[in-house]
mmCIF file of C-alpha atoms (C1' of nucleotides) and ligand atoms in Angstrom:
data_model
loop_
_atom_site.group_PDB
_atom_site.id
_atom_site.type_symbol
_atom_site.label_atom_id
_atom_site.label_comp_id
_atom_site.label_asym_id
_atom_site.label_seq_id
_atom_site.Cartn_x
_atom_site.Cartn_y
_atom_site.Cartn_z
ATOM 1 C CA MET A 1 56.779 -142.357 75.694
ATOM 2 C CA GLU A 2 56.507 -141.086 72.225
ATOM 3 C CA GLN A 3 54.653 -137.883 71.421
ATOM 4 C CA SER A 4 54.031 -139.299 67.861
ATOM 5 C CA LEU A 5 52.575 -142.585 69.982
ATOM 6 C CA ILE A 6 50.402 -140.259 71.904
ATOM 7 C CA ILE A 7 48.984 -139.003 69.746
ATOM 8 C CA LEU A 8 48.769 -142.065 66.800
ATOM 9 C CA LYS A 9 46.647 -143.562 70.189
ATOM 10 C CA LYS A 10 44.840 -140.925 71.772
ATOM 11 C CA ASN A 11 42.726 -140.645 68.580
ATOM 12 C CA GLY A 12 42.912 -144.797 68.676
ATOM 13 C CA LEU A 13 44.546 -145.303 65.463
ATOM 14 C CA SER A 14 46.381 -148.105 64.875
ATOM 15 C CA VAL A 15 50.513 -147.755 65.318
ATOM 16 C CA THR A 16 52.092 -148.061 62.174
ATOM 17 C CA GLY A 17 56.122 -147.780 61.142
ATOM 18 C CA GLY A 18 54.184 -145.301 58.233
ATOM 19 C CA ARG A 19 52.334 -143.165 60.758
ATOM 20 C CA LYS A 20 54.758 -142.651 63.232
ATOM 21 C CA LYS A 21 57.376 -141.295 60.638
ATOM 22 C CA ILE A 22 54.539 -139.544 58.674
ATOM 23 C CA LEU A 23 53.619 -138.000 62.256
ATOM 24 C CA ASP A 24 57.289 -137.386 63.154
ATOM 25 C CA LEU A 25 57.498 -135.102 60.212
ATOM 26 C CA PHE A 26 54.901 -132.893 60.731
ATOM 27 C CA LEU A 27 56.489 -133.110 65.071
ATOM 28 C CA ASP A 28 59.823 -131.780 64.122
ATOM 29 C CA ALA A 29 59.485 -129.761 60.833
ATOM 30 C CA GLN A 30 59.430 -125.621 60.867
ATOM 31 C CA GLY A 31 56.438 -125.059 59.024
ATOM 32 C CA ALA A 32 53.541 -126.530 57.335
ATOM 33 C CA LEU A 33 54.207 -129.881 55.013
ATOM 34 C CA ALA A 34 53.362 -130.598 50.887
ATOM 35 C CA HIS A 35 52.652 -134.594 49.873
ATOM 36 C CA SER A 36 55.544 -133.226 47.600
ATOM 37 C CA ASP A 37 57.713 -132.899 51.217
ATOM 38 C CA ILE A 38 56.805 -135.949 52.869
ATOM 39 C CA GLU A 39 57.715 -138.391 50.048
ATOM 40 C CA LYS A 40 61.066 -136.190 49.699
ATOM 41 C CA ASN A 41 62.012 -135.955 53.165
ATOM 42 C CA THR A 42 61.666 -139.702 54.684
ATOM 43 C CA SER A 43 64.176 -141.574 53.646
ATOM 44 C CA VAL A 44 62.960 -145.298 53.779
ATOM 45 C CA SER A 45 60.209 -144.482 51.187
ATOM 46 C CA PHE A 46 55.887 -145.273 50.827
ATOM 47 C CA ASP A 47 54.116 -145.481 48.474
ATOM 48 C CA ARG A 48 52.658 -143.130 47.876
ATOM 49 C CA VAL A 49 49.005 -143.868 48.076
ATOM 50 C CA THR A 50 50.261 -144.786 52.043
ATOM 51 C CA VAL A 51 51.680 -140.963 51.860
ATOM 52 C CA TYR A 52 47.418 -140.313 50.842
ATOM 53 C CA ARG A 53 45.104 -141.969 52.740
ATOM 54 C CA THR A 54 47.232 -140.916 55.745
ATOM 55 C CA LEU A 55 47.274 -138.142 55.698
ATOM 56 C CA GLN A 56 43.536 -137.937 54.912
ATOM 57 C CA THR A 57 44.057 -140.686 58.278
ATOM 58 C CA PHE A 58 45.117 -137.429 60.154
ATOM 59 C CA THR A 59 42.414 -134.507 58.126
ATOM 60 C CA ASP A 60 40.587 -136.181 59.044
ATOM 61 C CA ASN A 61 40.933 -137.012 62.808
ATOM 62 C CA GLY A 62 41.746 -134.075 63.874
ATOM 63 C CA ILE A 63 45.865 -134.867 63.750
ATOM 64 C CA ILE A 64 46.643 -132.109 61.080
ATOM 65 C CA HIS A 65 45.052 -129.235 59.546
ATOM 66 C CA GLN A 66 44.897 -127.981 54.966
ATOM 67 C CA ILE A 67 46.764 -124.990 54.727
ATOM 68 C CA PRO A 68 45.033 -123.953 51.469
ATOM 69 C CA THR A 69 47.363 -122.373 48.871
ATOM 70 C CA THR A 70 47.277 -120.541 44.578
ATOM 71 C CA ASP A 71 49.494 -123.228 43.166
ATOM 72 C CA ASN A 72 47.746 -126.539 43.210
ATOM 73 C CA THR A 73 49.245 -128.238 46.090
ATOM 74 C CA ILE A 74 47.974 -128.254 49.461
ATOM 75 C CA LEU A 75 50.071 -127.431 52.688
ATOM 76 C CA TYR A 76 49.241 -129.152 55.908
ATOM 77 C CA ALA A 77 50.414 -129.088 59.799
ATOM 78 C CA LEU A 78 50.508 -130.063 63.441
ATOM 79 C CA CYS A 79 47.095 -129.313 65.140
ATOM 80 C CA LYS A 80 48.148 -127.529 67.955
ATOM 81 C CA ASP A 81 44.618 -126.547 69.525
ATOM 82 C CA LYS A 82 42.078 -128.652 70.866
ATOM 83 C CA CYS A 83 40.965 -130.292 67.277
ATOM 84 C CA GLU A 84 38.891 -133.248 67.223
ATOM 85 C CA ALA A 85 37.566 -134.909 64.822
ATOM 86 C CA GLY A 86 35.122 -133.780 61.934
ATOM 87 C CA HIS A 87 35.974 -130.781 63.630
ATOM 88 C CA HIS A 88 39.291 -128.142 63.435
ATOM 89 C CA HIS A 89 39.467 -125.619 65.329
ATOM 90 C CA ASP A 90 42.312 -123.725 64.071
ATOM 91 C CA GLU A 91 41.716 -120.625 63.878
ATOM 92 C CA HIS A 92 45.194 -118.736 63.593
ATOM 93 C CA VAL A 93 46.393 -116.922 60.193
ATOM 94 C CA HIS A 94 49.239 -118.847 58.093
ATOM 95 C CA PHE A 95 52.323 -117.035 56.538
ATOM 96 C CA ILE A 96 53.649 -117.469 53.620
ATOM 97 C CA CYS A 97 57.710 -116.437 52.713
ATOM 98 C CA VAL A 98 57.818 -115.192 49.283
ATOM 99 C CA ASP A 99 61.253 -115.133 50.249
ATOM 100 C CA CYS A 100 62.182 -118.976 52.045
ATOM 101 C CA ASP A 101 58.744 -119.743 51.232
ATOM 102 C CA LYS A 102 57.590 -121.713 54.015
ATOM 103 C CA THR A 103 54.606 -122.201 56.017
ATOM 104 C CA ILE A 104 54.154 -121.211 59.195
ATOM 105 C CA CYS A 105 51.049 -121.870 61.857
ATOM 106 C CA MET A 106 50.965 -118.508 64.168
ATOM 107 C CA ASP A 107 49.513 -119.814 66.976
ATOM 108 C CA GLU A 108 49.381 -116.728 68.345
ATOM 109 C CA VAL A 109 47.687 -114.006 65.862
ATOM 110 C CA THR A 110 44.065 -115.287 65.618
ATOM 111 C CA VAL A 111 41.836 -114.996 62.595
ATOM 112 C CA PRO A 112 39.747 -111.559 63.130
ATOM 113 C CA ASP A 113 36.038 -111.884 63.101
ATOM 114 C CA VAL A 114 34.235 -110.545 59.567
ATOM 115 C CA LYS A 115 30.807 -109.216 58.991
ATOM 116 C CA LEU A 116 29.003 -110.999 55.822
ATOM 117 C CA PRO A 117 26.271 -109.359 53.863
ATOM 118 C CA LYS A 118 22.828 -110.834 55.887
ATOM 119 C CA GLY A 119 22.267 -114.048 55.198
ATOM 120 C CA PHE A 120 25.789 -115.589 54.933
ATOM 121 C CA ASN A 121 26.650 -117.845 58.124
ATOM 122 C CA PRO A 122 30.097 -118.920 58.188
ATOM 123 C CA ILE A 123 31.156 -122.151 59.768
ATOM 124 C CA GLN A 124 35.426 -121.966 59.004
ATOM 125 C CA THR A 125 37.073 -119.041 58.517
ATOM 126 C CA ALA A 126 41.233 -119.216 56.817
ATOM 127 C CA MET A 127 43.474 -116.545 56.903
ATOM 128 C CA ILE A 128 47.167 -116.658 54.645
ATOM 129 C CA VAL A 129 49.593 -113.715 54.459
ATOM 130 C CA LYS A 130 51.992 -113.634 52.184
ATOM 131 C CA GLY A 131 55.286 -111.461 53.001
ATOM 132 C CA ILE A 132 58.591 -111.750 53.751
ATOM 133 C CA CYS A 133 58.809 -113.811 57.737
ATOM 134 C CA ASN A 134 61.558 -113.385 60.300
ATOM 135 C CA ASP A 135 64.106 -115.319 58.842
ATOM 136 C CA CYS A 136 64.671 -113.823 55.647
ATOM 137 C CA ARG A 137 64.004 -109.900 56.464
ATOM 138 C CA ASN A 138 67.135 -108.652 56.747
ATOM 139 C CA MET B 1 31.579 -102.125 22.623
ATOM 140 C CA GLU B 2 31.124 -105.111 24.770
ATOM 141 C CA GLN B 3 32.726 -105.458 27.315
ATOM 142 C CA SER B 4 35.436 -108.504 27.303
ATOM 143 C CA LEU B 5 36.621 -106.409 23.787
ATOM 144 C CA ILE B 6 37.117 -103.279 26.215
ATOM 145 C CA ILE B 7 38.814 -105.111 28.453
ATOM 146 C CA LEU B 8 41.582 -106.639 26.243
ATOM 147 C CA LYS B 9 42.043 -103.456 24.848
ATOM 148 C CA LYS B 10 42.745 -102.156 28.056
ATOM 149 C CA ASN B 11 45.677 -104.985 28.581
ATOM 150 C CA GLY B 12 46.793 -104.403 24.991
ATOM 151 C CA LEU B 13 46.139 -108.599 24.278
ATOM 152 C CA SER B 14 45.317 -109.236 21.323
ATOM 153 C CA VAL B 15 41.779 -109.739 20.870
ATOM 154 C CA THR B 16 40.875 -113.552 19.838
ATOM 155 C CA GLY B 17 37.924 -116.814 19.727
ATOM 156 C CA GLY B 18 39.484 -118.308 22.633
ATOM 157 C CA ARG B 19 39.866 -114.698 25.174
ATOM 158 C CA LYS B 20 36.774 -113.740 25.080
ATOM 159 C CA LYS B 21 34.717 -116.753 25.281
ATOM 160 C CA ILE B 22 37.193 -116.996 28.360
ATOM 161 C CA LEU B 23 36.428 -113.731 29.787
ATOM 162 C CA ASP B 24 32.722 -113.971 28.968
ATOM 163 C CA LEU B 25 32.200 -116.819 30.851
ATOM 164 C CA PHE B 26 33.836 -114.942 33.865
ATOM 165 C CA LEU B 27 31.665 -112.412 32.742
ATOM 166 C CA ASP B 28 28.944 -113.807 33.720
ATOM 167 C CA ALA B 29 29.607 -116.065 36.234
ATOM 168 C CA GLN B 30 28.059 -116.311 39.844
ATOM 169 C CA GLY B 31 31.205 -117.084 41.920
ATOM 170 C CA ALA B 32 34.380 -118.014 41.125
ATOM 171 C CA LEU B 33 35.709 -119.955 38.233
ATOM 172 C CA ALA B 34 38.232 -123.109 38.616
ATOM 173 C CA HIS B 35 40.503 -124.653 34.659
ATOM 174 C CA SER B 36 37.818 -127.370 35.102
ATOM 175 C CA ASP B 37 34.782 -125.231 35.239
ATOM 176 C CA ILE B 38 36.654 -123.984 32.165
ATOM 177 C CA GLU B 39 36.767 -126.869 30.232
ATOM 178 C CA LYS B 40 33.360 -128.170 30.703
ATOM 179 C CA ASN B 41 31.135 -124.682 29.997
ATOM 180 C CA THR B 42 32.982 -124.225 27.222
ATOM 181 C CA SER B 43 30.708 -126.089 24.256
ATOM 182 C CA VAL B 44 33.120 -124.798 21.646
ATOM 183 C CA SER B 45 35.836 -126.542 22.788
ATOM 184 C CA PHE B 46 39.236 -124.919 23.078
ATOM 185 C CA ASP B 47 42.710 -127.465 23.623
ATOM 186 C CA ARG B 48 43.191 -127.328 27.147
ATOM 187 C CA VAL B 49 46.554 -126.015 26.747
ATOM 188 C CA THR B 50 44.678 -122.674 25.536
ATOM 189 C CA VAL B 51 43.229 -122.499 28.724
ATOM 190 C CA TYR B 52 45.493 -122.756 30.999
ATOM 191 C CA ARG B 53 47.488 -120.307 29.166
ATOM 192 C CA THR B 54 44.487 -118.370 29.114
ATOM 193 C CA LEU B 55 44.380 -117.936 33.043
ATOM 194 C CA GLN B 56 47.966 -117.443 33.247
ATOM 195 C CA THR B 57 47.415 -114.570 30.661
ATOM 196 C CA PHE B 58 45.196 -112.529 32.538
ATOM 197 C CA THR B 59 46.304 -112.998 35.803
ATOM 198 C CA ASP B 60 49.436 -112.070 34.314
ATOM 199 C CA ASN B 61 47.402 -108.669 33.827
ATOM 200 C CA GLY B 62 45.969 -108.152 36.530
ATOM 201 C CA ILE B 63 42.478 -109.136 34.653
ATOM 202 C CA ILE B 64 41.671 -112.117 36.794
ATOM 203 C CA HIS B 65 42.843 -113.213 40.211
ATOM 204 C CA GLN B 66 43.333 -116.602 42.016
ATOM 205 C CA ILE B 67 41.696 -117.406 45.494
ATOM 206 C CA PRO B 68 43.360 -120.445 46.883
ATOM 207 C CA THR B 69 41.671 -123.474 48.768
ATOM 208 C CA THR B 70 42.065 -127.437 50.100
ATOM 209 C CA ASP B 71 41.430 -129.110 47.480
ATOM 210 C CA ASN B 72 44.590 -129.221 44.583
ATOM 211 C CA THR B 73 42.340 -126.374 42.164
ATOM 212 C CA ILE B 74 42.618 -122.944 41.395
ATOM 213 C CA LEU B 75 39.764 -120.616 41.928
ATOM 214 C CA TYR B 76 39.472 -117.821 39.003
ATOM 215 C CA ALA B 77 37.801 -114.702 39.330
ATOM 216 C CA LEU B 78 37.347 -111.068 37.601
ATOM 217 C CA CYS B 79 39.718 -108.751 39.226
ATOM 218 C CA LYS B 80 36.577 -105.457 39.589
ATOM 219 C CA ASP B 81 39.653 -103.952 41.792
ATOM 220 C CA LYS B 82 41.372 -101.497 40.306
ATOM 221 C CA CYS B 83 44.608 -104.597 39.741
ATOM 222 C CA GLU B 84 47.315 -103.923 37.600
ATOM 223 C CA ALA B 85 49.645 -106.452 35.316
ATOM 224 C CA GLY B 86 52.260 -107.643 37.581
ATOM 225 C CA HIS B 87 50.336 -106.532 41.100
ATOM 226 C CA HIS B 88 46.767 -107.427 42.168
ATOM 227 C CA HIS B 89 45.117 -105.195 45.187
ATOM 228 C CA ASP B 90 42.355 -107.745 45.426
ATOM 229 C CA GLU B 91 41.740 -107.333 49.516
ATOM 230 C CA HIS B 92 37.669 -108.659 49.818
ATOM 231 C CA VAL B 93 37.099 -111.306 51.709
ATOM 232 C CA HIS B 94 35.541 -115.176 49.675
ATOM 233 C CA PHE B 95 33.380 -117.605 50.416
ATOM 234 C CA ILE B 96 33.122 -120.322 49.357
ATOM 235 C CA CYS B 97 29.719 -122.392 50.502
ATOM 236 C CA VAL B 98 29.708 -126.126 51.955
ATOM 237 C CA ASP B 99 26.448 -126.775 50.248
ATOM 238 C CA CYS B 100 26.488 -125.503 46.820
ATOM 239 C CA ASP B 101 30.409 -125.279 45.944
ATOM 240 C CA LYS B 102 29.909 -121.623 44.595
ATOM 241 C CA THR B 103 32.699 -119.392 45.317
ATOM 242 C CA ILE B 104 31.574 -115.738 46.247
ATOM 243 C CA CYS B 105 33.600 -112.659 45.918
ATOM 244 C CA MET B 106 32.784 -110.046 48.765
ATOM 245 C CA ASP B 107 33.285 -106.727 47.801
ATOM 246 C CA GLU B 108 32.468 -104.888 49.751
ATOM 247 C CA VAL B 109 33.817 -107.460 52.387
ATOM 248 C CA THR B 110 37.716 -106.136 53.356
ATOM 249 C CA VAL B 111 40.205 -108.214 55.058
ATOM 250 C CA PRO B 112 40.664 -106.938 58.185
ATOM 251 C CA ASP B 113 44.322 -105.840 59.174
ATOM 252 C CA VAL B 114 46.163 -108.786 61.190
ATOM 253 C CA LYS B 115 49.136 -108.013 64.425
ATOM 254 C CA LEU B 116 51.955 -110.009 62.888
ATOM 255 C CA PRO B 117 55.110 -110.137 65.539
ATOM 256 C CA LYS B 118 57.507 -108.668 65.350
ATOM 257 C CA GLY B 119 59.998 -109.438 61.828
ATOM 258 C CA PHE B 120 56.831 -110.288 60.140
ATOM 259 C CA ASN B 121 56.229 -108.377 56.863
ATOM 260 C CA PRO B 122 53.229 -108.781 55.274
ATOM 261 C CA ILE B 123 52.659 -108.526 50.880
ATOM 262 C CA GLN B 124 48.661 -109.527 50.355
ATOM 263 C CA THR B 125 46.380 -111.402 52.740
ATOM 264 C CA ALA B 126 44.037 -113.368 51.404
ATOM 265 C CA MET B 127 41.295 -114.932 53.765
ATOM 266 C CA ILE B 128 38.675 -117.382 52.506
ATOM 267 C CA VAL B 129 35.552 -117.905 54.890
ATOM 268 C CA LYS B 130 33.257 -120.994 54.430
ATOM 269 C CA GLY B 131 29.712 -121.725 55.171
ATOM 270 C CA ILE B 132 25.755 -121.487 54.106
ATOM 271 C CA CYS B 133 25.457 -118.688 51.226
ATOM 272 C CA ASN B 134 22.324 -116.713 50.765
ATOM 273 C CA ASP B 135 20.710 -119.041 48.510
ATOM 274 C CA CYS B 136 21.402 -122.027 50.413
ATOM 275 C CA ARG B 137 19.826 -121.672 54.006
ATOM 276 C CA ASN B 138 16.606 -121.882 54.625
ATOM 277 C "C1'" DA C 1 49.145 -106.050 1.078
ATOM 278 C "C1'" DA C 2 52.763 -107.880 3.890
ATOM 279 C "C1'" DA C 3 55.091 -108.879 7.522
ATOM 280 C "C1'" DA C 4 56.037 -109.808 12.124
ATOM 281 C "C1'" DA C 5 54.356 -110.458 16.447
ATOM 282 C "C1'" DG C 6 51.804 -113.586 18.696
ATOM 283 C "C1'" DA C 7 48.199 -117.563 19.354
ATOM 284 C "C1'" DT C 8 46.448 -122.122 19.212
ATOM 285 C "C1'" DG C 9 47.063 -126.963 18.760
ATOM 286 C "C1'" DC C 10 49.117 -131.109 18.477
ATOM 287 C "C1'" DA C 11 51.959 -134.652 20.231
ATOM 288 C "C1'" DA C 12 54.222 -135.626 23.839
ATOM 289 C "C1'" DC C 13 55.132 -135.366 28.236
ATOM 290 C "C1'" DA C 14 55.415 -134.826 33.464
ATOM 291 C "C1'" DA C 15 53.129 -134.663 37.741
ATOM 292 C "C1'" DT C 16 49.874 -136.554 40.709
ATOM 293 C "C1'" DA C 17 45.327 -138.696 41.627
ATOM 294 C "C1'" DT C 18 42.696 -142.416 42.739
ATOM 295 C "C1'" DT C 19 40.680 -146.988 43.293
ATOM 296 C "C1'" DG C 20 40.324 -152.738 43.538
ATOM 297 C "C1'" DC C 21 42.364 -156.619 45.424
ATOM 298 C "C1'" DA C 22 45.772 -159.140 46.922
ATOM 299 C "C1'" DT C 23 48.935 -159.486 50.768
ATOM 300 C "C1'" DT C 24 50.903 -157.521 55.158
ATOM 301 C "C1'" DT C 25 50.650 -155.933 60.140
ATOM 302 C "C1'" DT C 26 48.408 -154.976 63.705
ATOM 303 C "C1'" DG C 27 45.210 -155.204 67.926
ATOM 304 C "C1'" DT C 28 42.123 -157.497 70.453
ATOM 305 C "C1'" DG C 29 39.989 -161.944 72.975
ATOM 306 C "C1'" DT C 30 41.878 -166.399 74.224
ATOM 307 C "C1'" DA D 1 52.149 -167.222 72.720
ATOM 308 C "C1'" DC D 2 48.108 -168.275 69.841
ATOM 309 C "C1'" DA D 3 44.075 -167.157 66.564
ATOM 310 C "C1'" DC D 4 41.118 -164.622 64.868
ATOM 311 C "C1'" DA D 5 39.192 -159.474 63.387
ATOM 312 C "C1'" DA D 6 39.491 -155.257 61.896
ATOM 313 C "C1'" DA D 7 43.018 -152.584 59.852
ATOM 314 C "C1'" DA D 8 47.102 -151.118 57.006
ATOM 315 C "C1'" DT D 9 49.882 -151.338 52.699
ATOM 316 C "C1'" DG D 10 52.433 -152.358 47.881
ATOM 317 C "C1'" DC D 11 51.193 -152.915 43.576
ATOM 318 C "C1'" DA D 12 49.138 -151.909 39.589
ATOM 319 C "C1'" DA D 13 46.113 -149.521 36.702
ATOM 320 C "C1'" DT D 14 43.971 -145.828 35.907
ATOM 321 C "C1'" DA D 15 42.563 -141.086 35.576
ATOM 322 C "C1'" DT D 16 43.593 -136.468 36.527
ATOM 323 C "C1'" DT D 17 45.703 -133.079 35.947
ATOM 324 C "C1'" DG D 18 50.224 -129.900 34.448
ATOM 325 C "C1'" DT D 19 54.234 -128.628 30.908
ATOM 326 C "C1'" DT D 20 56.563 -127.865 26.537
ATOM 327 C "C1'" DG D 21 58.369 -127.331 21.982
ATOM 328 C "C1'" DC D 22 57.404 -126.705 17.626
ATOM 329 C "C1'" DA D 23 54.613 -126.063 12.850
ATOM 330 C "C1'" DT D 24 50.958 -123.248 11.594
ATOM 331 C "C1'" DC D 25 46.950 -120.096 11.743
ATOM 332 C "C1'" DT D 26 45.433 -115.489 13.489
ATOM 333 C "C1'" DT D 27 46.485 -110.927 14.723
ATOM 334 C "C1'" DT D 28 47.588 -106.669 14.310
ATOM 335 C "C1'" DT D 29 50.932 -103.431 12.913
ATOM 336 C "C1'" DT D 30 53.410 -100.859 9.374
HETATM 337 MN MN1 MN E 1 47.771 -124.208 61.251
HETATM 338 MN MN1 MN E 2 38.145 -112.337 45.196
HETATM 339 ZN ZN1 ZN E 3 60.571 -116.800 54.377
HETATM 340 ZN ZN1 ZN E 4 25.083 -121.936 48.487
#
DNA sequence: AAAAAGATGCAACAATATTGCATTTTGTGT
DNA sequence: ACACAAAATGCAATATTGTTGCATCTTTTT
């Protein structure tokens, strides 16, 4: 059975053309995708609204996770960890290449713990490294 | 002399009502501010465009720095470190309280180094911790 | 005080995001 | 296979957010 089907079923989501297509995009993607990437890359285009709602649904169900940025976009990437609905466990570092602009999930690089001042209770930590990626250095 | 004046002069920026007012907002603020906060909090309101341009200017000159988020906004906060025009040195952790929604610069908590896979060259690292802040825990 | 450089506001426009509702599609039980 | 209920989609309208050019006003420099 197709990977995208498996994921949708496992999460109790009904299988629709749009969801399959968008999920396949993520499964095939090199790096993270922004909303705009999805609108561009789907030759057969869905309504913008559907894309918004699909990304929301996937995020809620722990299928994709969000990556914070400083340019008024949100990046999304597949959760490869054991994320559940309502609680993500993506504690890996994200690398944004300033050259090719790709964003890569470094699944093998765990976000280090950090000691916070007394009284601050951490729930989730994100780490974003900007730099030159493997492909772009020469 | 007023703090805001000093900062503007030091950066060779001409002193205008708008810049002073916005800079004072940052100097008084508890945490980081989004564009929308500035529009709301300035009783005397400037044109939206001026706010955009002012934030851009401040960022370019190393007066404020950006904090990435996952909600299609950018947060801005005063640079307390020795940032220069064109090159920031804000290597501190940012804490976002999921309760009161404030974002705090933890100037004393340095972003830890992280070992990247071969071929990846880091330039700048951001760390955002979500959790419950000092004021909100009880 | 005058000139030059720079900042601002306005208007128009572009891009992005949200909501309600009618219609279509999907999953479920027969 | 069929009918029904539940859910997803598209569309339209609206709201929010961001960008650009240009005329005017303000600040800085001479
Ligand atoms: Mn990731
Ligand atoms: Mn900061
Ligand atoms: Zn690259
Ligand atoms: Zn709080």
